[in-house]
Amino acid sequence: MATQRIADILKNGQPDESVTIQGWVRTKRELKNFAFMEVNDGSSMASLQVVLNPQLPNYDDLLKKINTGASVEVTGVLVASQGKGQRIEVQANHLKVYGESDPETYPLQKKRHSFEFLRTIGHLRSRTNTLGAVFRVRNAASNAIHQFFQKKGFLWIHTPLITASDCEGAGELFTVTNFDLKNLPRLDTDEIDFEQDFFGKQAYLTVSGQLEAEVMAMSFKNVYTFGPTFRAENSNTSRHLAEFWMVEPEIAFCDLQGDMDLAEEFLKYIFQYVLENCAEDMEFFNQRIDNTVLATADNIINNDFERITYTEAIALLEKADRKFEFPVEWGADLQSEHERYLAEELFKKPVIVRDYPKGIKAFYMRLNDDDKTVAAMDVLAPKIGEIIGGSQREERLDILEKRIQETEMSPEDLWWYLDLRRYGTVSHAGFGLGFERLVQFMTGMGNIRDVIPFPRTPLSAEF
């Protein structure tokens, strides 16, 4: 008999139906004439209760083996449950133990463990209710991203993880090399001779797939990337990871207005999809982690996002009847406290801020007619601040060359990017979404390290 997902059985299973399940034991209770165990296979928050009778072959021996964490296969018949807490249960007629679990050393016990402790057992923490719910939501959000773009005819492209360019110009890059680090080849200036390295030049792990996405958008019109990116930023905070996933659409024949429209529609779609497909998990987060999770999702889905310019945002912040830790002045980047004030306290819904000073934004963003600002936009959300950053790209060759010079980047390294402006240039725009930050926002989890299966942070690359 084929095995069934426990989630499907709990939802659709009927009495007298024969089933086979596979999973891991969550709990076991032994009574005088029979025993119960709860089995979970990761498909749902809830486990399926299994009733074990002494008539089972090797009953006593099996009871000794089915401790918490053991892996099992159960075949039996569904019956209406007599106890509280579940509609149906399995009356087992066959039980197989695949792998035992020593109750003396198994680190997951019935008590609630701290997230700090669970990070030390990253190979087992996904068996907990909270982390299981996180990764189901993460899966649903991933699926929603692909559905959203595929329905709109976007092409999913796979951009390189190894690159020779720093798209953001931030300099927080991981170098990729196959040099013998104990015997580095050097020039007369004592600098490392990267021409002898694998790629013949200095190479890095990518910080963004945007520039490559622009290349593909000039052939396919609408494209998106969804994959890992890397930042060698030595930040040990609840908001930073060295390896994280980014969603980056790029749209040809599009301006900043179209970019903002797409970003708003995109966020609403993802939240709606997750609410519909992870209702049990989202209710869990609302009860156990953050009691505003469902209200926040409703706020995103059912409100038109406020849209203001950066200059208007500065004026509103200057009028605020509160003191900020970071000063508010035109020309300075908005800090998290400023972003959250606008979204949480002032407008009480998502806000899109556009037209930022060119001095605080990347070289590729389109210069506005005032020669002071660029066609950039950030989506600010309550509780978290910036969740999306995007812009209309500079499609005019002469202005792009000037911007590259102003930001002291190398035009030689970007020759191919400049070529796009020589052959069939067109207005285009896009944005980037940090996927882990989105999942953190959706679930109310306090630390970004708890919304990715294997977090990579300074001094930590376990599992």
GROMACS .gro file of N, CA and C in nm, residues 163-277:
model
  345
  163THR      N    1   3.094   3.576  -0.956
  163THR     CA    2   3.092   3.693  -1.041
  163THR      C    3   3.220   3.774  -1.024
  164ALA      N    4   3.247   3.860  -1.120
  164ALA     CA    5   3.363   3.948  -1.110
  164ALA      C    6   3.322   4.090  -1.078
  165SER      N    7   3.191   4.114  -1.060
  165SER     CA    8   3.144   4.251  -1.037
  165SER      C    9   3.075   4.263  -0.902
  166ASP      N   10   3.084   4.384  -0.846
  166ASP     CA   11   3.013   4.418  -0.722
  166ASP      C   12   2.897   4.507  -0.761
  167CYS      N   13   2.781   4.447  -0.780
  167CYS     CA   14   2.664   4.520  -0.828
  167CYS      C   15   2.628   4.638  -0.740
  168GLU      N   16   2.637   4.621  -0.609
  168GLU     CA   17   2.596   4.725  -0.516
  168GLU      C   18   2.707   4.825  -0.485
  169GLY      N   19   2.831   4.790  -0.517
  169GLY     CA   20   2.942   4.878  -0.485
  169GLY      C   21   2.968   4.891  -0.337
  170ALA      N   22   2.921   4.793  -0.260
  170ALA     CA   23   2.934   4.801  -0.114
  170ALA      C   24   3.066   4.746  -0.064
  171GLY      N   25   3.129   4.661  -0.144
  171GLY     CA   26   3.259   4.607  -0.105
  171GLY      C   27   3.255   4.495  -0.004
  172GLU      N   28   3.136   4.449   0.036
  172GLU     CA   29   3.124   4.343   0.137
  172GLU      C   30   3.114   4.209   0.066
  173LEU      N   31   3.228   4.165   0.010
  173LEU     CA   32   3.229   4.050  -0.080
  173LEU      C   33   3.311   3.935  -0.025
  174PHE      N   34   3.266   3.813  -0.056
  174PHE     CA   35   3.346   3.693  -0.030
  174PHE      C   36   3.429   3.665  -0.156
  175THR      N   37   3.559   3.656  -0.140
  175THR     CA   38   3.645   3.625  -0.253
  175THR      C   39   3.645   3.475  -0.281
  176VAL      N   40   3.640   3.440  -0.409
  176VAL     CA   41   3.646   3.300  -0.452
  176VAL      C   42   3.784   3.277  -0.515
  177THR      N   43   3.857   3.180  -0.465
  177THR     CA   44   3.990   3.152  -0.517
  177THR      C   45   4.025   3.004  -0.500
  178ASN      N   46   4.115   2.954  -0.585
  178ASN     CA   47   4.170   2.821  -0.561
  178ASN      C   48   4.321   2.829  -0.537
  179PHE      N   49   4.368   2.949  -0.500
  179PHE     CA   50   4.508   2.966  -0.463
  179PHE      C   51   4.543   2.882  -0.341
  180ASP      N   52   4.668   2.843  -0.331
  180ASP     CA   53   4.723   2.789  -0.207
  180ASP      C   54   4.744   2.909  -0.115
  181LEU      N   55   4.664   2.920  -0.012
  181LEU     CA   56   4.668   3.039   0.073
  181LEU      C   57   4.800   3.054   0.147
  182LYS      N   58   4.879   2.947   0.151
  182LYS     CA   59   5.010   2.955   0.217
  182LYS      C   60   5.119   2.998   0.119
  183ASN      N   61   5.082   3.007  -0.010
  183ASN     CA   62   5.183   3.042  -0.110
  183ASN      C   63   5.117   3.125  -0.220
  184LEU      N   64   5.077   3.246  -0.188
  184LEU     CA   65   5.005   3.331  -0.282
  184LEU      C   66   5.101   3.396  -0.381
  185PRO      N   67   5.070   3.392  -0.510
  185PRO     CA   68   5.155   3.461  -0.609
  185PRO      C   69   5.137   3.613  -0.596
  186ARG      N   70   5.247   3.684  -0.602
  186ARG     CA   71   5.240   3.829  -0.580
  186ARG      C   72   5.310   3.905  -0.692
  187LEU      N   73   5.262   4.028  -0.713
  187LEU     CA   74   5.323   4.119  -0.808
  187LEU      C   75   5.440   4.191  -0.742
  188ASP      N   76   5.512   4.271  -0.820
  188ASP     CA   77   5.623   4.348  -0.764
  188ASP      C   78   5.575   4.445  -0.657
  189THR      N   79   5.448   4.484  -0.667
  189THR     CA   80   5.391   4.577  -0.568
  189THR      C   81   5.348   4.505  -0.440
  190ASP      N   82   5.370   4.374  -0.436
  190ASP     CA   83   5.332   4.287  -0.325
  190ASP      C   84   5.181   4.259  -0.321
  191GLU      N   85   5.107   4.308  -0.421
  191GLU     CA   86   4.965   4.273  -0.430
  191GLU      C   87   4.951   4.132  -0.487
  192ILE      N   88   4.840   4.067  -0.455
  192ILE     CA   89   4.816   3.932  -0.505
  192ILE      C   90   4.793   3.936  -0.656
  193ASP      N   91   4.856   3.846  -0.728
  193ASP     CA   92   4.844   3.840  -0.874
  193ASP      C   93   4.726   3.749  -0.911
  194PHE      N   94   4.609   3.809  -0.922
  194PHE     CA   95   4.488   3.731  -0.949
  194PHE      C   96   4.482   3.681  -1.094
  195GLU      N   97   4.569   3.730  -1.181
  195GLU     CA   98   4.571   3.678  -1.318
  195GLU      C   99   4.613   3.531  -1.320
  196GLN      N  100   4.678   3.486  -1.213
  196GLN     CA  101   4.717   3.346  -1.203
  196GLN      C  102   4.609   3.259  -1.137
  197ASP      N  103   4.501   3.324  -1.095
  197ASP     CA  104   4.394   3.250  -1.027
  197ASP      C  105   4.307   3.176  -1.129
  198PHE      N  106   4.213   3.098  -1.080
  198PHE     CA  107   4.131   3.009  -1.164
  198PHE      C  108   4.063   3.085  -1.278
  199PHE      N  109   4.004   3.202  -1.247
  199PHE     CA  110   3.929   3.277  -1.348
  199PHE      C  111   4.013   3.383  -1.418
  200GLY      N  112   4.140   3.394  -1.382
  200GLY     CA  113   4.226   3.494  -1.444
  200GLY      C  114   4.201   3.634  -1.395
  201LYS      N  115   4.118   3.648  -1.297
  201LYS     CA  116   4.087   3.778  -1.237
  201LYS      C  117   4.028   3.753  -1.099
  202GLN      N  118   4.012   3.859  -1.022
  202GLN     CA  119   3.952   3.842  -0.890
  202GLN      C  120   3.803   3.811  -0.904
  203ALA      N  121   3.756   3.710  -0.833
  203ALA     CA  122   3.616   3.668  -0.842
  203ALA      C  123   3.555   3.663  -0.703
  204TYR      N  124   3.422   3.675  -0.699
  204TYR     CA  125   3.351   3.685  -0.572
  204TYR      C  126   3.223   3.601  -0.575
  205LEU      N  127   3.169   3.575  -0.456
  205LEU     CA  128   3.032   3.524  -0.448
  205LEU      C  129   2.938   3.642  -0.469
  206THR      N  130   2.833   3.621  -0.544
  206THR     CA  131   2.746   3.730  -0.585
  206THR      C  132   2.673   3.796  -0.468
  207VAL      N  133   2.653   3.927  -0.477
  207VAL     CA  134   2.569   3.998  -0.381
  207VAL      C  135   2.431   4.025  -0.440
  208SER      N  136   2.417   4.002  -0.570
  208SER     CA  137   2.289   4.025  -0.637
  208SER      C  138   2.296   3.970  -0.778
  209GLY      N  139   2.183   3.922  -0.827
  209GLY     CA  140   2.175   3.877  -0.965
  209GLY      C  141   2.118   3.982  -1.058
  210GLN      N  142   2.106   4.106  -1.008
  210GLN     CA  143   2.035   4.209  -1.083
  210GLN      C  144   2.097   4.242  -1.219
  211LEU      N  145   2.228   4.263  -1.223
  211LEU     CA  146   2.290   4.305  -1.349
  211LEU      C  147   2.272   4.198  -1.456
  212GLU      N  148   2.286   4.072  -1.416
  212GLU     CA  149   2.264   3.962  -1.511
  212GLU      C  150   2.117   3.952  -1.550
  213ALA      N  151   2.027   3.984  -1.456
  213ALA     CA  152   1.884   3.984  -1.488
  213ALA      C  153   1.853   4.092  -1.592
  214GLU      N  154   1.921   4.206  -1.581
  214GLU     CA  155   1.902   4.311  -1.682
  214GLU      C  156   1.942   4.262  -1.821
  215VAL      N  157   2.050   4.186  -1.827
  215VAL     CA  158   2.093   4.128  -1.955
  215VAL      C  159   1.980   4.046  -2.016
  216MET      N  160   1.922   3.958  -1.936
  216MET     CA  161   1.819   3.867  -1.988
  216MET      C  162   1.689   3.941  -2.018
  217ALA      N  163   1.660   4.047  -1.943
  217ALA     CA  164   1.539   4.125  -1.970
  217ALA      C  165   1.546   4.194  -2.106
  218MET      N  166   1.668   4.220  -2.153
  218MET     CA  167   1.685   4.282  -2.284
  218MET      C  168   1.661   4.183  -2.399
  219SER      N  169   1.636   4.058  -2.365
  219SER     CA  170   1.600   3.958  -2.466
  219SER      C  171   1.460   3.902  -2.444
  220PHE      N  172   1.422   3.886  -2.316
  220PHE     CA  173   1.297   3.818  -2.284
  220PHE      C  174   1.191   3.910  -2.224
  221LYS      N  175   1.225   4.035  -2.205
  221LYS     CA  176   1.134   4.139  -2.157
  221LYS      C  177   1.108   4.131  -2.007
  222ASN      N  178   1.045   4.023  -1.961
  222ASN     CA  179   1.015   4.011  -1.819
  222ASN      C  180   1.079   3.885  -1.762
  223VAL      N  181   1.169   3.902  -1.664
  223VAL     CA  182   1.241   3.789  -1.606
  223VAL      C  183   1.247   3.806  -1.455
  224TYR      N  184   1.285   3.698  -1.386
  224TYR     CA  185   1.308   3.709  -1.242
  224TYR      C  186   1.413   3.607  -1.200
  225THR      N  187   1.483   3.640  -1.093
  225THR     CA  188   1.576   3.548  -1.031
  225THR      C  189   1.526   3.515  -0.892
  226PHE      N  190   1.562   3.397  -0.844
  226PHE     CA  191   1.528   3.358  -0.706
  226PHE      C  192   1.636   3.260  -0.663
  227GLY      N  193   1.732   3.308  -0.586
  227GLY     CA  194   1.843   3.222  -0.547
  227GLY      C  195   1.927   3.285  -0.438
  228PRO      N  196   2.033   3.215  -0.397
  228PRO     CA  197   2.116   3.263  -0.286
  228PRO      C  198   2.208   3.377  -0.326
  229THR      N  199   2.231   3.467  -0.231
  229THR     CA  200   2.327   3.576  -0.246
  229THR      C  201   2.409   3.584  -0.117
  230PHE      N  202   2.519   3.659  -0.123
  230PHE     CA  203   2.616   3.653  -0.014
  230PHE      C  204   2.666   3.793   0.021
  231ARG      N  205   2.679   3.821   0.148
  231ARG     CA  206   2.737   3.947   0.195
  231ARG      C  207   2.835   3.917   0.308
  232ALA      N  208   2.958   3.962   0.291
  232ALA     CA  209   3.061   3.942   0.394
  232ALA      C  210   3.055   4.057   0.494
  233GLU      N  211   2.936   4.077   0.548
  233GLU     CA  212   2.912   4.185   0.643
  233GLU      C  213   2.922   4.128   0.784
  234ASN      N  214   3.016   4.179   0.861
  234ASN     CA  215   3.042   4.123   0.994
  234ASN      C  216   2.940   4.177   1.095
  235SER      N  217   2.815   4.138   1.075
  235SER     CA  218   2.706   4.185   1.161
  235SER      C  219   2.642   4.067   1.232
  236ASN      N  220   2.659   4.061   1.361
  236ASN     CA  221   2.597   3.956   1.442
  236ASN      C  222   2.466   4.009   1.500
  237THR      N  223   2.365   4.024   1.416
  237THR     CA  224   2.237   4.078   1.461
  237THR      C  225   2.125   3.982   1.424
  238SER      N  226   2.006   4.014   1.472
  238SER     CA  227   1.889   3.930   1.443
  238SER      C  228   1.834   3.955   1.303
  239ARG      N  229   1.897   4.047   1.228
  239ARG     CA  230   1.846   4.086   1.096
  239ARG      C  231   1.941   4.052   0.982
  240HIS      N  232   2.061   4.000   1.013
  240HIS     CA  233   2.161   3.981   0.909
  240HIS      C  234   2.204   3.835   0.894
  241LEU      N  235   2.225   3.796   0.769
  241LEU     CA  236   2.282   3.666   0.735
  241LEU      C  237   2.392   3.688   0.632
  242ALA      N  238   2.492   3.601   0.633
  242ALA     CA  239   2.597   3.609   0.531
  242ALA      C  240   2.552   3.544   0.401
  243GLU      N  241   2.459   3.450   0.410
  243GLU     CA  242   2.401   3.383   0.293
  243GLU      C  243   2.251   3.388   0.305
  244PHE      N  244   2.187   3.444   0.205
  244PHE     CA  245   2.041   3.457   0.209
  244PHE      C  246   1.988   3.452   0.066
  245TRP      N  247   1.857   3.437   0.054
  245TRP     CA  248   1.794   3.424  -0.078
  245TRP      C  249   1.730   3.555  -0.119
  246MET      N  250   1.742   3.586  -0.248
  246MET     CA  251   1.685   3.709  -0.302
  246MET      C  252   1.590   3.678  -0.418
  247VAL      N  253   1.484   3.756  -0.424
  247VAL     CA  254   1.393   3.754  -0.538
  247VAL      C  255   1.414   3.885  -0.613
  248GLU      N  256   1.446   3.876  -0.743
  248GLU     CA  257   1.478   3.997  -0.819
  248GLU      C  258   1.414   3.992  -0.958
  249PRO      N  259   1.297   4.052  -0.974
  249PRO     CA  260   1.239   4.063  -1.108
  249PRO      C  261   1.300   4.181  -1.184
  250GLU      N  262   1.301   4.170  -1.314
  250GLU     CA  263   1.347   4.279  -1.401
  250GLU      C  264   1.249   4.289  -1.518
  251ILE      N  265   1.200   4.411  -1.544
  251ILE     CA  266   1.093   4.430  -1.641
  251ILE      C  267   1.137   4.533  -1.745
  252ALA      N  268   1.143   4.492  -1.870
  252ALA     CA  269   1.176   4.585  -1.978
  252ALA      C  270   1.052   4.665  -2.018
  253PHE      N  271   1.076   4.783  -2.079
  253PHE     CA  272   0.968   4.874  -2.118
  253PHE      C  273   0.884   4.912  -1.995
  254CYS      N  274   0.951   4.941  -1.887
  254CYS     CA  275   0.883   4.969  -1.760
  254CYS      C  276   0.950   5.087  -1.691
  255ASP      N  277   0.871   5.169  -1.622
  255ASP     CA  278   0.925   5.281  -1.546
  255ASP      C  279   0.904   5.258  -1.397
  256LEU      N  280   0.935   5.358  -1.316
  256LEU     CA  281   0.925   5.343  -1.171
  256LEU      C  282   0.782   5.317  -1.126
  257GLN      N  283   0.685   5.380  -1.193
  257GLN     CA  284   0.545   5.359  -1.156
  257GLN      C  285   0.506   5.212  -1.173
  258GLY      N  286   0.544   5.153  -1.285
  258GLY     CA  287   0.515   5.012  -1.307
  258GLY      C  288   0.586   4.922  -1.209
  259ASP      N  289   0.706   4.962  -1.170
  259ASP     CA  290   0.785   4.886  -1.073
  259ASP      C  291   0.715   4.884  -0.937
  260MET      N  292   0.666   5.000  -0.895
  260MET     CA  293   0.595   5.008  -0.767
  260MET      C  294   0.465   4.928  -0.770
  261ASP      N  295   0.394   4.936  -0.881
  261ASP     CA  296   0.269   4.861  -0.895
  261ASP      C  297   0.295   4.710  -0.882
  262LEU      N  298   0.401   4.663  -0.949
  262LEU     CA  299   0.433   4.520  -0.944
  262LEU      C  300   0.471   4.477  -0.803
  263ALA      N  301   0.551   4.558  -0.734
  263ALA     CA  302   0.595   4.524  -0.599
  263ALA      C  303   0.477   4.512  -0.504
  264GLU      N  304   0.381   4.603  -0.515
  264GLU     CA  305   0.264   4.598  -0.427
  264GLU      C  306   0.179   4.475  -0.457
  265GLU      N  307   0.153   4.450  -0.583
  265GLU     CA  308   0.074   4.333  -0.622
  265GLU      C  309   0.143   4.204  -0.578
  266PHE      N  310   0.273   4.200  -0.593
  266PHE     CA  311   0.354   4.083  -0.556
  266PHE      C  312   0.340   4.051  -0.407
  267LEU      N  313   0.359   4.150  -0.321
  267LEU     CA  314   0.350   4.125  -0.176
  267LEU      C  315   0.211   4.078  -0.137
  268LYS      N  316   0.109   4.141  -0.191
  268LYS     CA  317  -0.028   4.101  -0.158
  268LYS      C  318  -0.053   3.955  -0.198
  269TYR      N  319  -0.003   3.917  -0.314
  269TYR     CA  320  -0.023   3.780  -0.363
  269TYR      C  321   0.043   3.678  -0.270
  270ILE      N  322   0.167   3.706  -0.230
  270ILE     CA  323   0.241   3.611  -0.146
  270ILE      C  324   0.169   3.592  -0.012
  271PHE      N  325   0.129   3.702   0.050
  271PHE     CA  326   0.061   3.691   0.180
  271PHE      C  327  -0.071   3.616   0.166
  272GLN      N  328  -0.148   3.645   0.062
  272GLN     CA  329  -0.276   3.578   0.042
  272GLN      C  330  -0.256   3.428   0.023
  273TYR      N  331  -0.155   3.392  -0.056
  273TYR     CA  332  -0.128   3.251  -0.083
  273TYR      C  333  -0.090   3.177   0.045
  274VAL      N  334  -0.005   3.237   0.125
  274VAL     CA  335   0.040   3.171   0.249
  274VAL      C  336  -0.076   3.156   0.347
  275LEU      N  337  -0.161   3.258   0.358
  275LEU     CA  338  -0.276   3.247   0.447
  275LEU      C  339  -0.368   3.133   0.404
  276GLU      N  340  -0.385   3.116   0.275
  276GLU     CA  341  -0.476   3.013   0.225
  276GLU      C  342  -0.416   2.873   0.236
  277ASN      N  343  -0.285   2.861   0.225
  277ASN     CA  344  -0.221   2.729   0.220
  277ASN      C  345  -0.151   2.688   0.348
   0.00000   0.00000   0.00000
